[in-house]
Amino acid sequence: MAIKLLENLADVRRARYATGDELQYAVIAAELELTRLKSRLIDTQRREFKILAQLQRLTGISQPVPISQELPPWRAIPSRQQVVDALSEHPRVQVADATIAAESAKVLLNQAAFKPEWHIDLSYGKRDGVDFNGDARSDFTSATLSFSLPIAVKRRQDLRLSAAYANEDAARQTKIEVLRDMAADIAIAFSEWKRLTERIELLNDAIVPQSHNHAQAALNAYQNKEGSFTDVLLSYVNEVDANLEHHRVRVDRLKSWAQIDALNGSTE
């Protein structure tokens, strides 16, 4: 669309130049702006190819990934409070919880090493033969009670238990930092969504239609020999820039939507 606008303007300049109603520099100026816009298009295509190559590498898909020319209609988002309430279900938080559980289990294991171990052994023995008096030898029963006290290795166990407590505390601190970082990310994402929505409304309601009307008015005035070519060229460039800005803001808002979706732990 942007290129089409400047192509139309360049065609008007060439037609007026052919009839002697236009200076050559004006035609060159129109074609220069058109060439600049085409250069921007080439650079955009270069960046598009680079991003698609990165997408193929991340997805492992060898074939080119088909990309729709239409932007996805992502307009509805959950409330900020819903996203905050669902943080406990987010994979990052669940990983932090699992780490805490693992470190807590290590603490219990090291605490158990301080408890003494008890062993009870019961045995029964049957004896044959006779004693010195000629009487039959009696059978016997024995019981053994033994226990171990971790006295010799107490210092080493103290160090291991202290390390286990430290790791558990570090895991809990990591979860606190994860929640704090995600809360900040949520605030930023919702602020971006709100401001970008306001910009889209301003572009839709005022900037884009006004820039189009201004370009048409400048062109009509120029064709009626009531305006200058410079005014026409600038108004067309402004219209092109307004449309490009409108597209960029829509893309940026979709990025903020994706960020909010990535922060939302709820699957509903």
mmCIF file of C-alpha atoms in Angstrom:
data_model
loop_
_atom_site.group_PDB
_atom_site.id
_atom_site.type_symbol
_atom_site.label_atom_id
_atom_site.label_comp_id
_atom_site.label_asym_id
_atom_site.label_seq_id
_atom_site.Cartn_x
_atom_site.Cartn_y
_atom_site.Cartn_z
ATOM 1 C CA MET A 1 0.000 0.000 0.000
ATOM 2 C CA ALA A 2 2.766 2.443 0.913
ATOM 3 C CA ILE A 3 4.680 1.766 -2.295
ATOM 4 C CA LYS A 4 1.460 2.078 -4.297
ATOM 5 C CA LEU A 5 0.879 5.571 -2.908
ATOM 6 C CA LEU A 6 4.287 6.835 -3.975
ATOM 7 C CA GLU A 7 4.066 5.029 -7.307
ATOM 8 C CA ASN A 8 0.845 6.900 -8.036
ATOM 9 C CA LEU A 9 2.503 10.165 -7.086
ATOM 10 C CA ALA A 10 5.487 9.425 -9.305
ATOM 11 C CA ASP A 11 3.124 8.627 -12.198
ATOM 12 C CA VAL A 12 1.444 11.998 -11.757
ATOM 13 C CA ARG A 13 4.826 13.714 -11.818
ATOM 14 C CA ARG A 14 5.905 11.927 -14.977
ATOM 15 C CA ALA A 15 2.645 12.799 -16.740
ATOM 16 C CA ARG A 16 2.989 16.476 -15.885
ATOM 17 C CA TYR A 17 6.652 16.425 -16.876
ATOM 18 C CA ALA A 18 5.736 14.908 -20.261
ATOM 19 C CA THR A 19 3.333 17.770 -20.941
ATOM 20 C CA GLY A 20 5.871 20.347 -19.861
ATOM 21 C CA ASP A 21 3.969 21.281 -16.713
ATOM 22 C CA GLU A 22 6.590 19.940 -14.324
ATOM 23 C CA LEU A 23 10.279 20.378 -13.721
ATOM 24 C CA GLN A 24 12.597 17.405 -13.919
ATOM 25 C CA TYR A 25 13.800 17.780 -10.320
ATOM 26 C CA ALA A 26 10.241 17.190 -9.090
ATOM 27 C CA VAL A 27 10.051 13.889 -10.963
ATOM 28 C CA ILE A 28 13.437 12.872 -9.575
ATOM 29 C CA ALA A 29 12.345 13.781 -6.032
ATOM 30 C CA ALA A 30 9.242 11.596 -6.307
ATOM 31 C CA GLU A 31 11.233 8.679 -7.686
ATOM 32 C CA LEU A 32 13.845 9.143 -4.937
ATOM 33 C CA GLU A 33 11.237 8.786 -2.208
ATOM 34 C CA LEU A 34 9.862 5.723 -3.969
ATOM 35 C CA THR A 35 13.344 4.195 -4.154
ATOM 36 C CA ARG A 36 13.937 4.879 -0.468
ATOM 37 C CA LEU A 37 10.703 3.140 0.416
ATOM 38 C CA LYS A 38 11.647 0.135 -1.699
ATOM 39 C CA SER A 39 14.998 0.036 0.102
ATOM 40 C CA ARG A 40 13.166 -0.100 3.432
ATOM 41 C CA LEU A 41 11.043 -2.929 2.063
ATOM 42 C CA ILE A 42 14.160 -4.894 1.080
ATOM 43 C CA ASP A 43 15.594 -4.422 4.571
ATOM 44 C CA THR A 44 12.315 -5.607 6.088
ATOM 45 C CA GLN A 45 12.397 -8.700 3.885
ATOM 46 C CA ARG A 46 15.988 -9.342 5.007
ATOM 47 C CA ARG A 47 14.985 -9.233 8.658
ATOM 48 C CA GLU A 48 11.963 -11.417 7.916
ATOM 49 C CA PHE A 49 14.187 -14.094 6.365
ATOM 50 C CA LYS A 50 16.517 -13.981 9.376
ATOM 51 C CA ILE A 51 13.645 -14.368 11.837
ATOM 52 C CA LEU A 52 12.144 -17.259 9.857
ATOM 53 C CA ALA A 53 15.534 -19.002 9.857
ATOM 54 C CA GLN A 54 15.721 -18.619 13.643
ATOM 55 C CA LEU A 55 12.173 -19.988 13.936
ATOM 56 C CA GLN A 56 13.117 -23.049 11.877
ATOM 57 C CA ARG A 57 16.121 -23.657 14.128
ATOM 58 C CA LEU A 58 14.028 -23.405 17.296
ATOM 59 C CA THR A 59 11.221 -25.635 16.024
ATOM 60 C CA GLY A 60 13.432 -28.141 14.233
ATOM 61 C CA ILE A 61 11.289 -27.857 11.104
ATOM 62 C CA SER A 62 13.447 -28.096 7.993
ATOM 63 C CA GLN A 63 10.783 -26.835 5.593
ATOM 64 C CA PRO A 64 9.957 -23.122 5.395
ATOM 65 C CA VAL A 65 7.407 -22.156 8.030
ATOM 66 C CA PRO A 66 4.262 -20.704 6.408
ATOM 67 C CA ILE A 67 3.510 -17.250 7.762
ATOM 68 C CA SER A 68 0.112 -15.645 7.352
ATOM 69 C CA GLN A 69 0.059 -12.155 5.889
ATOM 70 C CA GLU A 70 -2.751 -11.262 8.293
ATOM 71 C CA LEU A 71 -2.077 -10.391 11.907
ATOM 72 C CA PRO A 72 -3.771 -12.725 14.420
ATOM 73 C CA PRO A 73 -6.966 -11.296 15.982
ATOM 74 C CA TRP A 74 -5.716 -11.315 19.579
ATOM 75 C CA ARG A 75 -7.785 -8.721 21.396
ATOM 76 C CA ALA A 76 -9.024 -10.192 24.686
ATOM 77 C CA ILE A 77 -6.675 -10.657 27.619
ATOM 78 C CA PRO A 78 -7.262 -11.943 31.167
ATOM 79 C CA SER A 79 -7.346 -9.451 33.993
ATOM 80 C CA ARG A 80 -4.102 -8.631 35.736
ATOM 81 C CA GLN A 81 -5.409 -10.121 38.998
ATOM 82 C CA GLN A 82 -6.237 -13.401 37.229
ATOM 83 C CA VAL A 83 -2.661 -13.691 36.001
ATOM 84 C CA VAL A 84 -1.274 -12.875 39.454
ATOM 85 C CA ASP A 85 -3.574 -15.436 41.114
ATOM 86 C CA ALA A 86 -2.435 -18.130 38.668
ATOM 87 C CA LEU A 87 1.281 -17.620 39.322
ATOM 88 C CA SER A 88 1.452 -20.737 41.499
ATOM 89 C CA GLU A 89 0.484 -22.806 38.441
ATOM 90 C CA HIS A 90 3.196 -21.320 36.242
ATOM 91 C CA PRO A 91 6.003 -23.751 35.279
ATOM 92 C CA ARG A 92 8.709 -21.414 36.612
ATOM 93 C CA VAL A 93 7.070 -21.322 40.045
ATOM 94 C CA GLN A 94 6.410 -25.064 39.998
ATOM 95 C CA VAL A 95 10.081 -25.702 39.273
ATOM 96 C CA ALA A 96 10.989 -23.497 42.238
ATOM 97 C CA ASP A 97 8.543 -25.426 44.451
ATOM 98 C CA ALA A 98 10.004 -28.751 43.316
ATOM 99 C CA THR A 99 13.508 -27.525 44.139
ATOM 100 C CA ILE A 100 12.387 -26.496 47.633
ATOM 101 C CA ALA A 101 10.800 -29.922 48.184
ATOM 102 C CA ALA A 102 13.998 -31.671 47.101
ATOM 103 C CA GLU A 103 16.179 -29.565 49.396
ATOM 104 C CA SER A 104 13.759 -30.079 52.304
ATOM 105 C CA ALA A 105 14.010 -33.839 51.799
ATOM 106 C CA LYS A 106 17.797 -33.571 52.034
ATOM 107 C CA VAL A 107 17.432 -31.725 55.351
ATOM 108 C CA LEU A 108 15.281 -34.537 56.752
ATOM 109 C CA LEU A 109 17.773 -37.105 55.527
ATOM 110 C CA ASN A 110 20.657 -35.337 57.255
ATOM 111 C CA GLN A 111 18.626 -34.909 60.433
ATOM 112 C CA ALA A 112 18.018 -38.657 60.496
ATOM 113 C CA ALA A 113 21.778 -39.232 60.590
ATOM 114 C CA PHE A 114 21.848 -37.811 64.137
ATOM 115 C CA LYS A 115 19.472 -40.460 65.493
ATOM 116 C CA PRO A 116 21.149 -43.530 67.118
ATOM 117 C CA GLU A 117 20.661 -46.911 65.478
ATOM 118 C CA TRP A 118 19.269 -49.712 67.675
ATOM 119 C CA HIS A 119 19.764 -53.453 67.109
ATOM 120 C CA ILE A 120 18.199 -56.344 69.089
ATOM 121 C CA ASP A 121 19.426 -59.875 68.461
ATOM 122 C CA LEU A 122 17.668 -62.958 69.921
ATOM 123 C CA SER A 123 19.127 -66.447 69.497
ATOM 124 C CA TYR A 124 18.310 -69.974 70.664
ATOM 125 C CA GLY A 125 20.842 -72.794 70.885
ATOM 126 C CA LYS A 126 20.191 -76.525 71.300
ATOM 127 C CA ARG A 127 23.045 -78.518 72.870
ATOM 128 C CA ASP A 128 23.585 -82.234 72.666
ATOM 129 C CA GLY A 129 25.606 -84.505 74.968
ATOM 130 C CA VAL A 130 26.018 -84.583 78.745
ATOM 131 C CA ASP A 131 27.876 -82.477 81.260
ATOM 132 C CA PHE A 132 30.516 -83.612 83.756
ATOM 133 C CA ASN A 133 27.841 -85.008 86.044
ATOM 134 C CA GLY A 134 26.381 -87.139 83.294
ATOM 135 C CA ASP A 135 23.291 -84.980 82.994
ATOM 136 C CA ALA A 136 21.966 -83.875 79.595
ATOM 137 C CA ARG A 137 23.227 -80.474 78.571
ATOM 138 C CA SER A 138 20.510 -77.811 78.685
ATOM 139 C CA ASP A 139 19.604 -75.613 75.710
ATOM 140 C CA PHE A 140 20.244 -71.865 75.967
ATOM 141 C CA THR A 141 18.706 -68.590 74.819
ATOM 142 C CA SER A 142 20.580 -65.281 74.424
ATOM 143 C CA ALA A 143 19.562 -61.683 73.769
ATOM 144 C CA THR A 144 21.847 -58.904 72.581
ATOM 145 C CA LEU A 145 21.022 -55.198 72.622
ATOM 146 C CA SER A 146 23.330 -52.807 70.794
ATOM 147 C CA PHE A 147 23.102 -49.182 69.639
ATOM 148 C CA SER A 148 25.419 -46.694 67.980
ATOM 149 C CA LEU A 149 25.903 -43.054 68.907
ATOM 150 C CA PRO A 150 27.186 -40.704 66.149
ATOM 151 C CA ILE A 151 29.806 -39.145 68.373
ATOM 152 C CA ALA A 152 32.885 -39.647 66.222
ATOM 153 C CA VAL A 153 31.291 -38.206 63.078
ATOM 154 C CA LYS A 154 29.204 -35.458 64.708
ATOM 155 C CA ARG A 155 31.248 -32.599 63.255
ATOM 156 C CA ARG A 156 30.946 -33.938 59.712
ATOM 157 C CA GLN A 157 27.214 -34.459 60.143
ATOM 158 C CA ASP A 158 26.851 -30.922 61.497
ATOM 159 C CA LEU A 159 28.499 -29.559 58.348
ATOM 160 C CA ARG A 160 26.261 -31.612 56.083
ATOM 161 C CA LEU A 161 23.125 -30.554 57.931
ATOM 162 C CA SER A 162 24.181 -26.893 57.845
ATOM 163 C CA ALA A 163 24.778 -27.160 54.101
ATOM 164 C CA ALA A 164 21.364 -28.779 53.637
ATOM 165 C CA TYR A 165 19.678 -25.951 55.578
ATOM 166 C CA ALA A 166 21.569 -23.373 53.503
ATOM 167 C CA ASN A 167 20.493 -25.008 50.240
ATOM 168 C CA GLU A 168 16.891 -25.117 51.426
ATOM 169 C CA ASP A 169 16.985 -21.416 52.335
ATOM 170 C CA ALA A 170 18.573 -20.604 48.964
ATOM 171 C CA ALA A 171 15.802 -22.497 47.165
ATOM 172 C CA ARG A 172 13.142 -20.553 49.070
ATOM 173 C CA GLN A 173 14.900 -17.276 48.270
ATOM 174 C CA THR A 174 15.033 -18.248 44.604
ATOM 175 C CA LYS A 175 11.261 -18.742 44.593
ATOM 176 C CA ILE A 176 10.790 -15.297 46.154
ATOM 177 C CA GLU A 177 12.965 -13.765 43.425
ATOM 178 C CA VAL A 178 11.069 -15.648 40.703
ATOM 179 C CA LEU A 179 7.733 -14.365 42.020
ATOM 180 C CA ARG A 180 9.099 -10.817 42.310
ATOM 181 C CA ASP A 181 10.498 -10.876 38.767
ATOM 182 C CA MET A 182 7.285 -12.295 37.339
ATOM 183 C CA ALA A 183 5.179 -9.716 39.180
ATOM 184 C CA ALA A 184 7.310 -6.972 37.616
ATOM 185 C CA ASP A 185 6.990 -8.600 34.181
ATOM 186 C CA ILE A 186 3.212 -8.751 34.604
ATOM 187 C CA ALA A 187 3.049 -5.058 35.496
ATOM 188 C CA ILE A 188 5.163 -4.129 32.471
ATOM 189 C CA ALA A 189 3.200 -6.335 30.066
ATOM 190 C CA PHE A 190 -0.190 -4.965 31.135
ATOM 191 C CA SER A 191 1.090 -1.390 31.010
ATOM 192 C CA GLU A 192 2.411 -2.005 27.488
ATOM 193 C CA TRP A 193 -0.922 -3.497 26.429
ATOM 194 C CA LYS A 194 -2.849 -0.506 27.780
ATOM 195 C CA ARG A 195 -0.612 2.178 26.237
ATOM 196 C CA LEU A 196 -0.362 0.414 22.882
ATOM 197 C CA THR A 197 -4.143 -0.001 22.788
ATOM 198 C CA GLU A 198 -4.476 3.746 23.351
ATOM 199 C CA ARG A 199 -2.029 4.416 20.508
ATOM 200 C CA ILE A 200 -3.919 2.102 18.147
ATOM 201 C CA GLU A 201 -7.173 3.908 18.912
ATOM 202 C CA LEU A 202 -5.496 7.268 18.267
ATOM 203 C CA LEU A 203 -4.017 6.037 14.995
ATOM 204 C CA ASN A 204 -7.321 4.491 13.878
ATOM 205 C CA ASP A 205 -9.486 7.449 14.805
ATOM 206 C CA ALA A 206 -7.250 10.378 13.912
ATOM 207 C CA ILE A 207 -3.716 10.011 12.591
ATOM 208 C CA VAL A 208 -4.230 7.517 9.738
ATOM 209 C CA PRO A 209 -7.453 9.023 8.298
ATOM 210 C CA GLN A 210 -6.208 12.588 8.759
ATOM 211 C CA SER A 211 -2.909 11.853 7.016
ATOM 212 C CA HIS A 212 -4.827 10.279 4.126
ATOM 213 C CA ASN A 213 -7.173 13.252 3.830
ATOM 214 C CA HIS A 214 -4.245 15.661 3.987
ATOM 215 C CA ALA A 215 -2.425 13.806 1.206
ATOM 216 C CA GLN A 216 -5.521 13.817 -0.998
ATOM 217 C CA ALA A 217 -6.114 17.508 -0.359
ATOM 218 C CA ALA A 218 -2.499 18.349 -1.168
ATOM 219 C CA LEU A 219 -2.668 16.305 -4.375
ATOM 220 C CA ASN A 220 -5.926 17.972 -5.471
ATOM 221 C CA ALA A 221 -4.493 21.407 -4.779
ATOM 222 C CA TYR A 222 -1.369 20.561 -6.740
ATOM 223 C CA GLN A 223 -3.357 19.229 -9.710
ATOM 224 C CA ASN A 224 -5.351 22.459 -9.706
ATOM 225 C CA LYS A 225 -2.084 24.425 -9.580
ATOM 226 C CA GLU A 226 -2.942 25.729 -6.133
ATOM 227 C CA GLY A 227 -0.243 23.880 -4.188
ATOM 228 C CA SER A 228 3.392 22.911 -4.429
ATOM 229 C CA PHE A 229 4.892 19.547 -5.190
ATOM 230 C CA THR A 230 6.834 19.666 -1.945
ATOM 231 C CA ASP A 231 3.564 19.758 0.001
ATOM 232 C CA VAL A 232 2.257 16.769 -1.942
ATOM 233 C CA LEU A 233 5.429 14.762 -1.471
ATOM 234 C CA LEU A 234 5.625 15.461 2.250
ATOM 235 C CA SER A 235 1.950 14.662 2.773
ATOM 236 C CA TYR A 236 2.327 11.340 0.929
ATOM 237 C CA VAL A 237 5.422 10.451 2.936
ATOM 238 C CA ASN A 238 3.531 11.316 6.126
ATOM 239 C CA GLU A 239 0.671 9.057 5.069
ATOM 240 C CA VAL A 240 3.088 6.214 4.390
ATOM 241 C CA ASP A 241 4.764 6.722 7.765
ATOM 242 C CA ALA A 242 1.383 6.807 9.527
ATOM 243 C CA ASN A 243 0.378 3.479 7.991
ATOM 244 C CA LEU A 244 3.734 1.914 8.846
ATOM 245 C CA GLU A 245 3.488 3.202 12.414
ATOM 246 C CA HIS A 246 -0.021 1.786 12.671
ATOM 247 C CA HIS A 247 1.253 -1.631 11.606
ATOM 248 C CA ARG A 248 4.238 -1.504 13.995
ATOM 249 C CA VAL A 249 2.045 -0.579 16.958
ATOM 250 C CA ARG A 250 -0.347 -3.428 16.178
ATOM 251 C CA VAL A 251 2.591 -5.844 16.075
ATOM 252 C CA ASP A 252 3.960 -4.464 19.347
ATOM 253 C CA ARG A 253 0.589 -4.943 21.019
ATOM 254 C CA LEU A 254 0.484 -8.542 19.797
ATOM 255 C CA LYS A 255 3.905 -9.014 21.385
ATOM 256 C CA SER A 256 2.557 -7.732 24.700
ATOM 257 C CA TRP A 257 -0.397 -10.134 24.330
ATOM 258 C CA ALA A 258 2.047 -13.010 23.850
ATOM 259 C CA GLN A 259 4.019 -11.854 26.903
ATOM 260 C CA ILE A 260 0.867 -11.812 29.039
ATOM 261 C CA ASP A 261 -0.080 -15.258 27.759
ATOM 262 C CA ALA A 262 3.397 -16.582 28.615
ATOM 263 C CA LEU A 263 3.087 -15.210 32.161
ATOM 264 C CA ASN A 264 -0.378 -16.677 32.667
ATOM 265 C CA GLY A 265 -0.112 -19.966 34.566
ATOM 266 C CA SER A 266 -3.782 -20.795 34.035
ATOM 267 C CA THR A 267 -4.629 -23.102 31.122
ATOM 268 C CA GLU A 268 -8.232 -21.948 30.929
#
